[in-house]
Coordinates of C-alpha atoms in Angstrom, one line a residue:
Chain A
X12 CA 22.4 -57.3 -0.7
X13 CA 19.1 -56.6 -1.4
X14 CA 18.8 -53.5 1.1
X15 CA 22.3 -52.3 -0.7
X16 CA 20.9 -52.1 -4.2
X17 CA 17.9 -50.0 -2.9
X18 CA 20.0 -47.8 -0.9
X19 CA 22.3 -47.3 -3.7
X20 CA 19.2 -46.1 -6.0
X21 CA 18.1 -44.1 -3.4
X22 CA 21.4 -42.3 -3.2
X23 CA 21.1 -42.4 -7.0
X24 CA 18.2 -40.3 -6.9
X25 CA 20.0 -37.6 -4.8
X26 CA 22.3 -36.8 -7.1
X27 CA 20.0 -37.4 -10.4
X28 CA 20.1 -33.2 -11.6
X29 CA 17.3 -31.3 -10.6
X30 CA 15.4 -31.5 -14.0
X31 CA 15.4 -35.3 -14.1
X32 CA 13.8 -35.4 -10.5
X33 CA 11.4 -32.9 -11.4
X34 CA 10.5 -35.0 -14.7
X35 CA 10.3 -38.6 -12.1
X36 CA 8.4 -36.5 -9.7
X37 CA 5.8 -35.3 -12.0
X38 CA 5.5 -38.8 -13.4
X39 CA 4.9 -40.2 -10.1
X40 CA 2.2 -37.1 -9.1
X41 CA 0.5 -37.5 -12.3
X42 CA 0.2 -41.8 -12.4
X43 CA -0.1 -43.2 -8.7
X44 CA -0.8 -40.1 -6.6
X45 CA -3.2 -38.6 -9.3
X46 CA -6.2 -39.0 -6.8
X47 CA -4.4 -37.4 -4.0
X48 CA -2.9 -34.2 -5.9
X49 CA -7.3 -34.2 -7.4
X50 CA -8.0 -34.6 -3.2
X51 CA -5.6 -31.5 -2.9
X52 CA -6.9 -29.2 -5.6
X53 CA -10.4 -30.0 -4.6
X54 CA -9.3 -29.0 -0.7
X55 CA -7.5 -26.0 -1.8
X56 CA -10.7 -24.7 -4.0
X57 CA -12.8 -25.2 -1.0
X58 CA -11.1 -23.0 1.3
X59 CA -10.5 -20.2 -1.4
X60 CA -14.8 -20.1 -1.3
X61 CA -14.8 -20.0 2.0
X62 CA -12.3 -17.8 2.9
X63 CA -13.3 -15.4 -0.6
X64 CA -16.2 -13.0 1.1
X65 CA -13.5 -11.9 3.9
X66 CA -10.7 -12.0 1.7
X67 CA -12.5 -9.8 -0.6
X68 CA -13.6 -7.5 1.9
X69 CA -10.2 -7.3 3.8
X70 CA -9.2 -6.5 -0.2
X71 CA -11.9 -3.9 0.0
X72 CA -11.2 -1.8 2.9
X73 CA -7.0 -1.5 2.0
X74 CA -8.0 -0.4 -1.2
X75 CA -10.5 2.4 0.0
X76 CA -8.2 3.4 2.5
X77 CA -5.3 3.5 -0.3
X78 CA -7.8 5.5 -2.0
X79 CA -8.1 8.3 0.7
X80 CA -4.2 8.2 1.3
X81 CA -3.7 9.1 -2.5
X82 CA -6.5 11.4 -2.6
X83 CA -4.9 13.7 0.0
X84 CA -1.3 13.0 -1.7
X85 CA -3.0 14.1 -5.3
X86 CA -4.6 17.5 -3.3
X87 CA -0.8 18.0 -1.9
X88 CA 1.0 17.4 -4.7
X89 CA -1.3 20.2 -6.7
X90 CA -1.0 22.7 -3.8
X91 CA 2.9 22.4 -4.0
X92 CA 3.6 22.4 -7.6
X93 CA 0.7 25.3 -7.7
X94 CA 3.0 27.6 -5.2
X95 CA 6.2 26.3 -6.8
X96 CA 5.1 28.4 -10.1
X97 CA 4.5 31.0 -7.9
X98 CA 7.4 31.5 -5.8
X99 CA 9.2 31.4 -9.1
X100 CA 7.3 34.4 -10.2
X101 CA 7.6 36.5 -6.8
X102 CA 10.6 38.3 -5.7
X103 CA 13.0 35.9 -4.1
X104 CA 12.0 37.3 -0.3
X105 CA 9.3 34.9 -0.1
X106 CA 10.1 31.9 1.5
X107 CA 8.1 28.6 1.8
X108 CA 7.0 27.2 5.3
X109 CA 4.7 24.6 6.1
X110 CA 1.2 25.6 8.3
X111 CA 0.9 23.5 11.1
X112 CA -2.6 23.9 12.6
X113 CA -2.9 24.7 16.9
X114 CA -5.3 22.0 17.8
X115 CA -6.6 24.4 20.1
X116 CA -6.7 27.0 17.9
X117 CA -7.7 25.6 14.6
X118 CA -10.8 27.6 14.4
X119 CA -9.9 31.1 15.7
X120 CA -7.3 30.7 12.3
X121 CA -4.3 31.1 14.4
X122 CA -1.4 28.7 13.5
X123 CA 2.3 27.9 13.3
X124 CA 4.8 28.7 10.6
X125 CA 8.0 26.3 9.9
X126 CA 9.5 29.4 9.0
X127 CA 11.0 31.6 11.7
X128 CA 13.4 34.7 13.0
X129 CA 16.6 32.4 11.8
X130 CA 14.8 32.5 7.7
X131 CA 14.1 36.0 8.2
X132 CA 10.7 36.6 8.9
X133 CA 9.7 39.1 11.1
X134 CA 6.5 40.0 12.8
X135 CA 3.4 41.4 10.5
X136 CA 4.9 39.9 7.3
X137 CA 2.2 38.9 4.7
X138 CA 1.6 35.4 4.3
X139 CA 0.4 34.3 0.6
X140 CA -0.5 30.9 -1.0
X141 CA -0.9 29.8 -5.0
X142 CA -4.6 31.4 -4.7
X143 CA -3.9 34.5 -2.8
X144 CA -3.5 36.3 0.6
X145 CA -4.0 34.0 3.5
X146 CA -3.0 36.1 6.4
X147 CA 0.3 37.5 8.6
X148 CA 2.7 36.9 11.0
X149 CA 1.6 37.8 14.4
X150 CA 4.5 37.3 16.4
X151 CA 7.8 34.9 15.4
X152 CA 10.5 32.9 17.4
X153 CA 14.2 31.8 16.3
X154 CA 12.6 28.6 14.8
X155 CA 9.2 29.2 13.8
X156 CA 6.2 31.6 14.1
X157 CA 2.8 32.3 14.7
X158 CA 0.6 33.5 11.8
X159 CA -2.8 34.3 11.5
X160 CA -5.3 33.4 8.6
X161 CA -8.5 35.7 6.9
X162 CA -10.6 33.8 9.6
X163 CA -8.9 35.3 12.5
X164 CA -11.2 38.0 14.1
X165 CA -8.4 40.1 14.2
X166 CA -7.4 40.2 10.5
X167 CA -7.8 43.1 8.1
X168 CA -6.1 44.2 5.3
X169 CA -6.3 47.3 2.7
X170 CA -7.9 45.8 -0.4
X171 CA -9.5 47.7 -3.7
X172 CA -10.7 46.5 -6.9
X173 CA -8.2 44.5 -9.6
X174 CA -8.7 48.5 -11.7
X175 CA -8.0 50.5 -8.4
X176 CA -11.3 52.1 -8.8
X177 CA -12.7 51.6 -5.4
X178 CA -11.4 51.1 -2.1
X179 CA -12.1 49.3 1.2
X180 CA -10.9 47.7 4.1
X181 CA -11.9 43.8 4.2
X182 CA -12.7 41.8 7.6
X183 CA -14.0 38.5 8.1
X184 CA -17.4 37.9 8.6
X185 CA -19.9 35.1 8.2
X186 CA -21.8 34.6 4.9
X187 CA -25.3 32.9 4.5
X188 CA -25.4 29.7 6.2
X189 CA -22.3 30.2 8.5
X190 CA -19.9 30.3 5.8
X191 CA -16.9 31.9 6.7
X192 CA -16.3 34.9 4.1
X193 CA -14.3 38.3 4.0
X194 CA -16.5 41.7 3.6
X195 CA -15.2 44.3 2.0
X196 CA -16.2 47.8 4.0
X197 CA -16.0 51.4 3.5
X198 CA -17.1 51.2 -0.2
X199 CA -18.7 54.2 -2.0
X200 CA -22.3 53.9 -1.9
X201 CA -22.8 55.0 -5.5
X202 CA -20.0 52.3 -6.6
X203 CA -21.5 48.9 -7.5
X204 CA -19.9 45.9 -7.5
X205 CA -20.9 43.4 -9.8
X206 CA -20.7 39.8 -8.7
X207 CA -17.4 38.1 -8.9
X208 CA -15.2 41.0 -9.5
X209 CA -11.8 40.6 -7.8
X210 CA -10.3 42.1 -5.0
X211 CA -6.7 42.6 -4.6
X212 CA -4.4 44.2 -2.1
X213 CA -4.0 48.0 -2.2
X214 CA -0.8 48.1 -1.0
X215 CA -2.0 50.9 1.6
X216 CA -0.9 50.9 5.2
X217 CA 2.5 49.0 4.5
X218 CA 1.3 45.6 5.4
X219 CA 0.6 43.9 2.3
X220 CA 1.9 44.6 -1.1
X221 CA 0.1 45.9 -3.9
X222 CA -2.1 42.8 -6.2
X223 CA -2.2 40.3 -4.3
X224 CA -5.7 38.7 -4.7
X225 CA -7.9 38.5 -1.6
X226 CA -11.5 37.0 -3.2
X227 CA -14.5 38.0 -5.5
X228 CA -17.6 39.7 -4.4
X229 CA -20.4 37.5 -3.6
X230 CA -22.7 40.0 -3.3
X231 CA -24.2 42.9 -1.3
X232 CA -23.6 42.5 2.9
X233 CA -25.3 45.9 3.9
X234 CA -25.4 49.3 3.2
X235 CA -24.6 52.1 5.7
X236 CA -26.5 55.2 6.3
X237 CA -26.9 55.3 2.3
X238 CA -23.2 56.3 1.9
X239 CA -21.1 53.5 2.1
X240 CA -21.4 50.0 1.3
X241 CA -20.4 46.6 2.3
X242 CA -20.0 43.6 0.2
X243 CA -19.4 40.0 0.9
X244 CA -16.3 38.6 -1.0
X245 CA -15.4 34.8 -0.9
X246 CA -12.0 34.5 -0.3
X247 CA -9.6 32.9 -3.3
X248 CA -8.0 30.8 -0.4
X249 CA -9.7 27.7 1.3
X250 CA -8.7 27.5 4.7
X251 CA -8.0 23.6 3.1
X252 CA -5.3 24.7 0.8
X253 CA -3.4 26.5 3.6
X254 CA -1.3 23.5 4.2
X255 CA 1.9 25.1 2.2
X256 CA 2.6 28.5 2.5
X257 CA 5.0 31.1 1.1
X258 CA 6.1 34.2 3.5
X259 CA 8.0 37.2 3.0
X260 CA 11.4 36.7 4.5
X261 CA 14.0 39.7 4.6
X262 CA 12.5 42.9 4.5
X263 CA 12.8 44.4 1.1
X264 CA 11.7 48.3 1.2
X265 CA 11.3 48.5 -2.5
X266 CA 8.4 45.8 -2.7
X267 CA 5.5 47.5 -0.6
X268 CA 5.9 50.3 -4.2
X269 CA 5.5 47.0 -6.1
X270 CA 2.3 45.3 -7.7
X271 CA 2.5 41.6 -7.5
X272 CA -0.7 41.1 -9.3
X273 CA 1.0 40.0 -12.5
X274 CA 2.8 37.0 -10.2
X275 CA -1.0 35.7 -10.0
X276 CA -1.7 35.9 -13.7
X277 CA -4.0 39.6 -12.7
X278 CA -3.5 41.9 -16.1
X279 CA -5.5 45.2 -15.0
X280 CA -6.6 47.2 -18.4
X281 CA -7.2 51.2 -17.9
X282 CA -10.3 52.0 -18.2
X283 CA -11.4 54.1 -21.1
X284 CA -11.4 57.6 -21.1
X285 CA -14.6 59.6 -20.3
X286 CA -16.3 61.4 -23.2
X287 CA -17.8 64.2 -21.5
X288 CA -20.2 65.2 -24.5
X289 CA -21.4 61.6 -23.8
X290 CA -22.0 61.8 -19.8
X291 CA -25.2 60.0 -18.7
X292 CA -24.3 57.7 -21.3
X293 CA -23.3 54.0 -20.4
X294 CA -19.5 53.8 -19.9
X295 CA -17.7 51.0 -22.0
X296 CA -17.3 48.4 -19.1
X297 CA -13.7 47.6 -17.5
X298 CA -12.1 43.9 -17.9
X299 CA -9.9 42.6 -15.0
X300 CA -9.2 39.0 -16.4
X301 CA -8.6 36.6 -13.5
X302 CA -5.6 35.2 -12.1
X303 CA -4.6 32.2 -13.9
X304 CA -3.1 29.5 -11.9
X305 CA 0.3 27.9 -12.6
X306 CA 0.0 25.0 -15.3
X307 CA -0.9 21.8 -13.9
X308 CA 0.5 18.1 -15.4
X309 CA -2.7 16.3 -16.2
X310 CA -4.0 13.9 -13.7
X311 CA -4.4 10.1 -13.9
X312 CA -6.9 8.9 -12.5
X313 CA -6.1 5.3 -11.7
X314 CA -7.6 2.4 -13.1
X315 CA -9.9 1.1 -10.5
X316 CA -10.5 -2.7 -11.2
X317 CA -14.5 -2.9 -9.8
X318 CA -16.7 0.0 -8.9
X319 CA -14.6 2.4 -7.7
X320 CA -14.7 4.2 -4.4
X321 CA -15.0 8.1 -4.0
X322 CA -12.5 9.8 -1.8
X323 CA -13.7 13.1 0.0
X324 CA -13.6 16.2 -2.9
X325 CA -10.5 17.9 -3.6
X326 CA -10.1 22.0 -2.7
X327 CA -11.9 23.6 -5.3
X328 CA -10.0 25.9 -7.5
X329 CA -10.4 29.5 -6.3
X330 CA -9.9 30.7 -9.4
X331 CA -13.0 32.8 -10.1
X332 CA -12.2 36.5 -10.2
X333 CA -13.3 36.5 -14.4
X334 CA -16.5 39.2 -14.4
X335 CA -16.2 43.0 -15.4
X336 CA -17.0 45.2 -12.3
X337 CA -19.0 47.9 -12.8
X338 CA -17.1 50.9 -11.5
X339 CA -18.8 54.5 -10.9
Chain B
X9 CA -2.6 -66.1 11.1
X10 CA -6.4 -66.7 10.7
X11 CA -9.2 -64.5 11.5
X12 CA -8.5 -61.8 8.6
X13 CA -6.3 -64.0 6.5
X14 CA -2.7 -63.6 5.5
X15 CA -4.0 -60.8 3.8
X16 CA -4.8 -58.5 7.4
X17 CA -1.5 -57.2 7.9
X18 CA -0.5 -56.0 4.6
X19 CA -3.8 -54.5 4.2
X20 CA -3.2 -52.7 7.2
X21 CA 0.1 -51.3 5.9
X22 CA -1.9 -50.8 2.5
X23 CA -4.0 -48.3 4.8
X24 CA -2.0 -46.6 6.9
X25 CA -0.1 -45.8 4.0
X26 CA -3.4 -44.4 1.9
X27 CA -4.5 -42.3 5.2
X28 CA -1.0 -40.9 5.1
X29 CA -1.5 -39.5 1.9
X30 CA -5.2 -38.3 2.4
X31 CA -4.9 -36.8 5.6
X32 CA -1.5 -35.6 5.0
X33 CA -1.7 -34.0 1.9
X34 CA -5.3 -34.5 0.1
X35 CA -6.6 -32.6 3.2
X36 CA -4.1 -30.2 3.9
X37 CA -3.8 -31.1 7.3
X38 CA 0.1 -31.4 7.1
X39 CA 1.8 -31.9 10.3
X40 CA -1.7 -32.0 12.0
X41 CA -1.9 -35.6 11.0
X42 CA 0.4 -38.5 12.1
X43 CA 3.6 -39.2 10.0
X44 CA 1.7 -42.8 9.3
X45 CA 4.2 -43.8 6.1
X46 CA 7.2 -44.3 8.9
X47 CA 4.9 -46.0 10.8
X48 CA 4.3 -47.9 8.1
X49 CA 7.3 -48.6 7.3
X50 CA 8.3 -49.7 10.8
X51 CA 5.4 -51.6 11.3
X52 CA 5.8 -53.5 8.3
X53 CA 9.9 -54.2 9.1
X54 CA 8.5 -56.0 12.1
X55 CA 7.8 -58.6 9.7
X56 CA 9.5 -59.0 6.8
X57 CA 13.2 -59.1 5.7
X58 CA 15.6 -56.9 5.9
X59 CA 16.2 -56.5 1.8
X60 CA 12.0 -56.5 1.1
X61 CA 11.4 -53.9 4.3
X62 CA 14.2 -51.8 2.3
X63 CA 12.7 -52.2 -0.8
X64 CA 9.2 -50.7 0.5
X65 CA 10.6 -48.2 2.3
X66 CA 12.5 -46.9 -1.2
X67 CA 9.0 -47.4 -2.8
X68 CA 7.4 -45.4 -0.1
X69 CA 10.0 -42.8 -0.3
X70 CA 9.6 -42.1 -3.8
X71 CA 5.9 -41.4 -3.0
X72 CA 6.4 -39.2 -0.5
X73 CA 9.4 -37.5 -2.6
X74 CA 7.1 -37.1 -5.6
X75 CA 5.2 -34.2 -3.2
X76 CA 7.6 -32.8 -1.7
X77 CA 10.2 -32.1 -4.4
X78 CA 12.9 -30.7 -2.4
X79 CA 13.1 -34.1 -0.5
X80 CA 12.5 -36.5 -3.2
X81 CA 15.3 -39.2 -3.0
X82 CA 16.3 -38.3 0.3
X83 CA 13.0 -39.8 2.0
X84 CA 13.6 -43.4 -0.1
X85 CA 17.2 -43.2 1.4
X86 CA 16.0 -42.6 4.8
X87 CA 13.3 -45.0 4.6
X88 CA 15.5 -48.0 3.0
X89 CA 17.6 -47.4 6.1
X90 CA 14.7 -47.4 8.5
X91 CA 13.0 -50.4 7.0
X92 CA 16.4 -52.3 6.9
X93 CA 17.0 -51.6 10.4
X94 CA 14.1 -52.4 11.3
X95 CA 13.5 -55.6 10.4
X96 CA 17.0 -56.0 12.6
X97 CA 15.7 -55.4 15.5
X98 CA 13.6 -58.6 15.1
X99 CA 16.7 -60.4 15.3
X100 CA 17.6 -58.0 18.9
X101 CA 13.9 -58.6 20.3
X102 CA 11.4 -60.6 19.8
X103 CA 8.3 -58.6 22.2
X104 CA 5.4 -57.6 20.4
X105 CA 3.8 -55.6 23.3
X106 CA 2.5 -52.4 23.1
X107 CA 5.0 -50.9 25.5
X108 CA 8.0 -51.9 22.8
X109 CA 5.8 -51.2 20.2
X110 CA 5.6 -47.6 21.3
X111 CA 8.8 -47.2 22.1
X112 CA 10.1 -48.8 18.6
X113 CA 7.5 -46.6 16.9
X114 CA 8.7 -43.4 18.5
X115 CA 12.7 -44.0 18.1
X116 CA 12.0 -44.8 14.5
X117 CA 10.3 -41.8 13.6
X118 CA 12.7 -39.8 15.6
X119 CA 15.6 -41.6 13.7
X120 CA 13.8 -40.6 10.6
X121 CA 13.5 -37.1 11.6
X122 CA 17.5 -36.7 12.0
X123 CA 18.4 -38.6 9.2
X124 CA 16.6 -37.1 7.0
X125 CA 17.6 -34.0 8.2
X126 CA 21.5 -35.0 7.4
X127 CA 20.7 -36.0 4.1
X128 CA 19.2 -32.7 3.5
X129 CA 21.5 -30.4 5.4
X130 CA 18.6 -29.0 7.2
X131 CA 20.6 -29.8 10.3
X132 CA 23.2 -27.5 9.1
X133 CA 20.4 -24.9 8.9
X134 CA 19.4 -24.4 12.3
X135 CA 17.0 -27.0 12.6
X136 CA 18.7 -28.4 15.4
X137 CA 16.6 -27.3 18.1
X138 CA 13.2 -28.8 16.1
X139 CA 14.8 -32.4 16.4
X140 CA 15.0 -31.8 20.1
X141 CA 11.8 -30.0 20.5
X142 CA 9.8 -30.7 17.8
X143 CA 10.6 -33.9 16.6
X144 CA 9.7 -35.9 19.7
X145 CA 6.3 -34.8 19.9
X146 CA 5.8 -35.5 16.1
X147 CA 7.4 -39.3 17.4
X148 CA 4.8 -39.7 20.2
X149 CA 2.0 -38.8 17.9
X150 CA 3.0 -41.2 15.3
X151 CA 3.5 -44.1 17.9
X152 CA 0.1 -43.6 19.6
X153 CA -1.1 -43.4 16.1
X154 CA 0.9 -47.2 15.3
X155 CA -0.3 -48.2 18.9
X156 CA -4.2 -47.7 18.3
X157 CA -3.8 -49.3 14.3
X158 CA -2.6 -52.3 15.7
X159 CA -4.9 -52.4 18.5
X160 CA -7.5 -52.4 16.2
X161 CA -5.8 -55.0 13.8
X162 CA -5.4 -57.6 16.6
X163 CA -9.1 -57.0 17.6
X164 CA -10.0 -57.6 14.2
X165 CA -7.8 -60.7 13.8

């Protein structure tokens, strides 16, 4: 009888509604079992302590190596949306394509295109990024080619100043310290360059168009025999920010007459005209205003709860070309 | 019973019942400490009435209810019928050696394991295979557990 009456509140109890167990339960954990729920807390506390320096430091490494992962993401995303403005400005022959670096041949600056014979792209075409030239097309299959970069030993292209005063041929050489760097050669002797004037593409010898930007001079490399000169020019395009490319597609006769310097922001002013009652007098100097890159969205930098940890530096900006050249 | 008094055996129960708690869930330990309350329970069946073994076991259900939400109601109902049953089996045999003490110890505990997997529908879950796997080994450990408390109750009596 006895038993019945408790089994009967027991089955009570199952099928009390949720709320009105919760309400008996909480009564019950907070009168008689107080000291073991206190017991509870005071063992759950303990191992947070113990277990804190590892957590934390577990919590530390995923969120420097988050850190690093968005770091590169943030330097992709720029390169992209920086050659998205650009292709919109160049003719529509230019087609993107990925680089994807030869393991083997990383540092001779030979490597693959995404882009191949089926998109159009033949053998020799010029290969440009948001900053500038980066190279060519050396040879090209149905589904992808082989391009070289300004690095390769076998590049050259046809380059002059942004005014089309003087004229050169650039190859790559090694700058102070090992850097790798362009020189411009073949330059008049009595022409002086001023630091950070920009070189472009002269459109000469078929291969590149006209205006494309190639680097500013870093200075003086050597000087020939006292009638030519050679100057070092750092290139506009990292070897880091040739991840995304654009190449020309579908031969289009019409654009080697073209200049594409306005596609990179380049406005070239005439220079003035020569007084000759004034010669031997200082010429007014020549402005080539340097290439403005596409707009950017402003960046966020996240809120970093702590001291925050420093991914590796993003490509620097190549745009530099902003100095007058003196011109002979 | 002389020795520790008429007082011994209930504070036995009173203990077991206390360590369940601590061990159980004070410490964390979980399943890593014996299921003591049925033992408990069963131990305390032995000897008393069928109607007072079920009215602990409800009491001692609503404890263990009250921490584990989901099951509170269904343990009391379990227990009621464990301590009522129980205390039956005194009527079915009399032996208070350690062999049937083991073996009462671990069939009760297993009983409790299914039952209270009806009442919850766990067993409708897929928890079938823990009841047959599982579930024994949590039986032995609890009677080995009853086995060595009364051990050391009689030596103390």
């Amino acid at each position: 009888m006895l038993a019945g009456v408790f089994a009967a509140l027991a089955l009570l109890l199952l099928i009390l509604p949720g709320q009105w167990r919760s309400q008996l339960a909480d009564g019950i954990r907070g009168t008689v079992l107080r000291p073991v729920t206190a017991l509870q807390r005071g063992a759950l506390e303990r191992d947070l302590r113990l277990a804190d320096p590892s957590r934390l430091r577990a919590e530390r490494d995923s969120l420097a190596a988050y850190l690093v992962d968005t770091a590169g993401l943030l330097a992709e995303n720029q390169q992209l949306r920086s050659l998205l403005g650009l292709q919109q400005r160049l003719p529509a022959t230019f087609l993107p394509a990925e680089v994807v670096r030869v393991p083997s041949r990383a540092m001779d600056g030979i490597f693959r295109l995404t882009a191949g014979a089926r998109d159009g792209v033949a053998a020799g075409a010029p290969i440009v990024g948001a900053s500038g030239l980066i190279g060519m097309v050396r040879s090209v299959d149905q589904n992808g080619a082989v391009g070289i970069d300004w690095t390769n030993a076998d590049f050259r292209a046809s380059a002059m100043t942004a005014d089309g005063d003087i004229f050169g041929i650039v190859e790559p050489r090694r700058g102070p310290g090992g850097e790798p760097m362009l020189a411009l050669t073949g330059a008049a002797f009595h022409a002086e360059l001023a630091e950070n004037t920009l070189i472009v593409t002269s459109g000469r010898g078929g291969v590149y168009p006209r205006g494309i930007p190639i680097g500013v001079v870093a200075g003086v490399d050597e000087e020939e025999g006292g009638w030519q000169r050679s100057y070092l020019v750092r290139p506009t395009v990292s070897p880091a920010e040739m991840a995304y490319v654009l190449v020309l597609g579908p031969r289009d006769p019409s654009l080697m007459g073209r200049d594409l310097a306005a596609s990179w922001g380049i406005t070239v002013t005439e220079p003035a005209a020569v007084d000759t009652t004034q010669l031997g007098a200082e010429p007014p100097p020549l402005t080539a205003p340097a290439p403005r890159a596409p707009a950017q969205p402003a960046q966020q930098q996240p809120a970093l709860l702590g001291r925050p940890i420093q991914p590796g530096a993003a490509p620097a900006n190549p745009d530099t070309a902003t100095q007058p050249g003196g011109t002979g | 019973m002389r020795g520790v008094g008429r007082w011994g055996f209930p504070v036995l129960i009173g203990v077991l019942v206390v360590l369940h708690f601590v061990l159980r869930i004070g410490l964390g330990l979980g399943a890593l400490a014996p299921d003591l309350l049925v033992v408990a329970v069963l131990l305390a069946a032995r000897r008393m009435r069928a109607g007072n073994a079920a009215g602990l076991g409800f009491a001692l259900g609503l404890l263990e209810g009250a921490m584990v939400p989901m099951q509170f109601g269904a343990s009391a109902f379990v227990l009621v019928l464990l301590g009522f049953f129980g205390a039956r089996t005194r009527d079915l045999i009399a032996s208070d050696s350690a062999v049937f003490l083991a073996f009462y110890l671990f069939a009760g505990k297993w009983l409790f394991d299914v039952l209270l997997a009806v009442v919850t529908g766990g067993i409708f879950r897929g928890s079938v295979a823990n009841l047959f796997f599982l579930s024994p080994l949590e039986a032995i450990y609890a009677a080995a557990a009853g086995v060595v408390a009364v051990a050391v109750y009689r030596v103390a009596e």
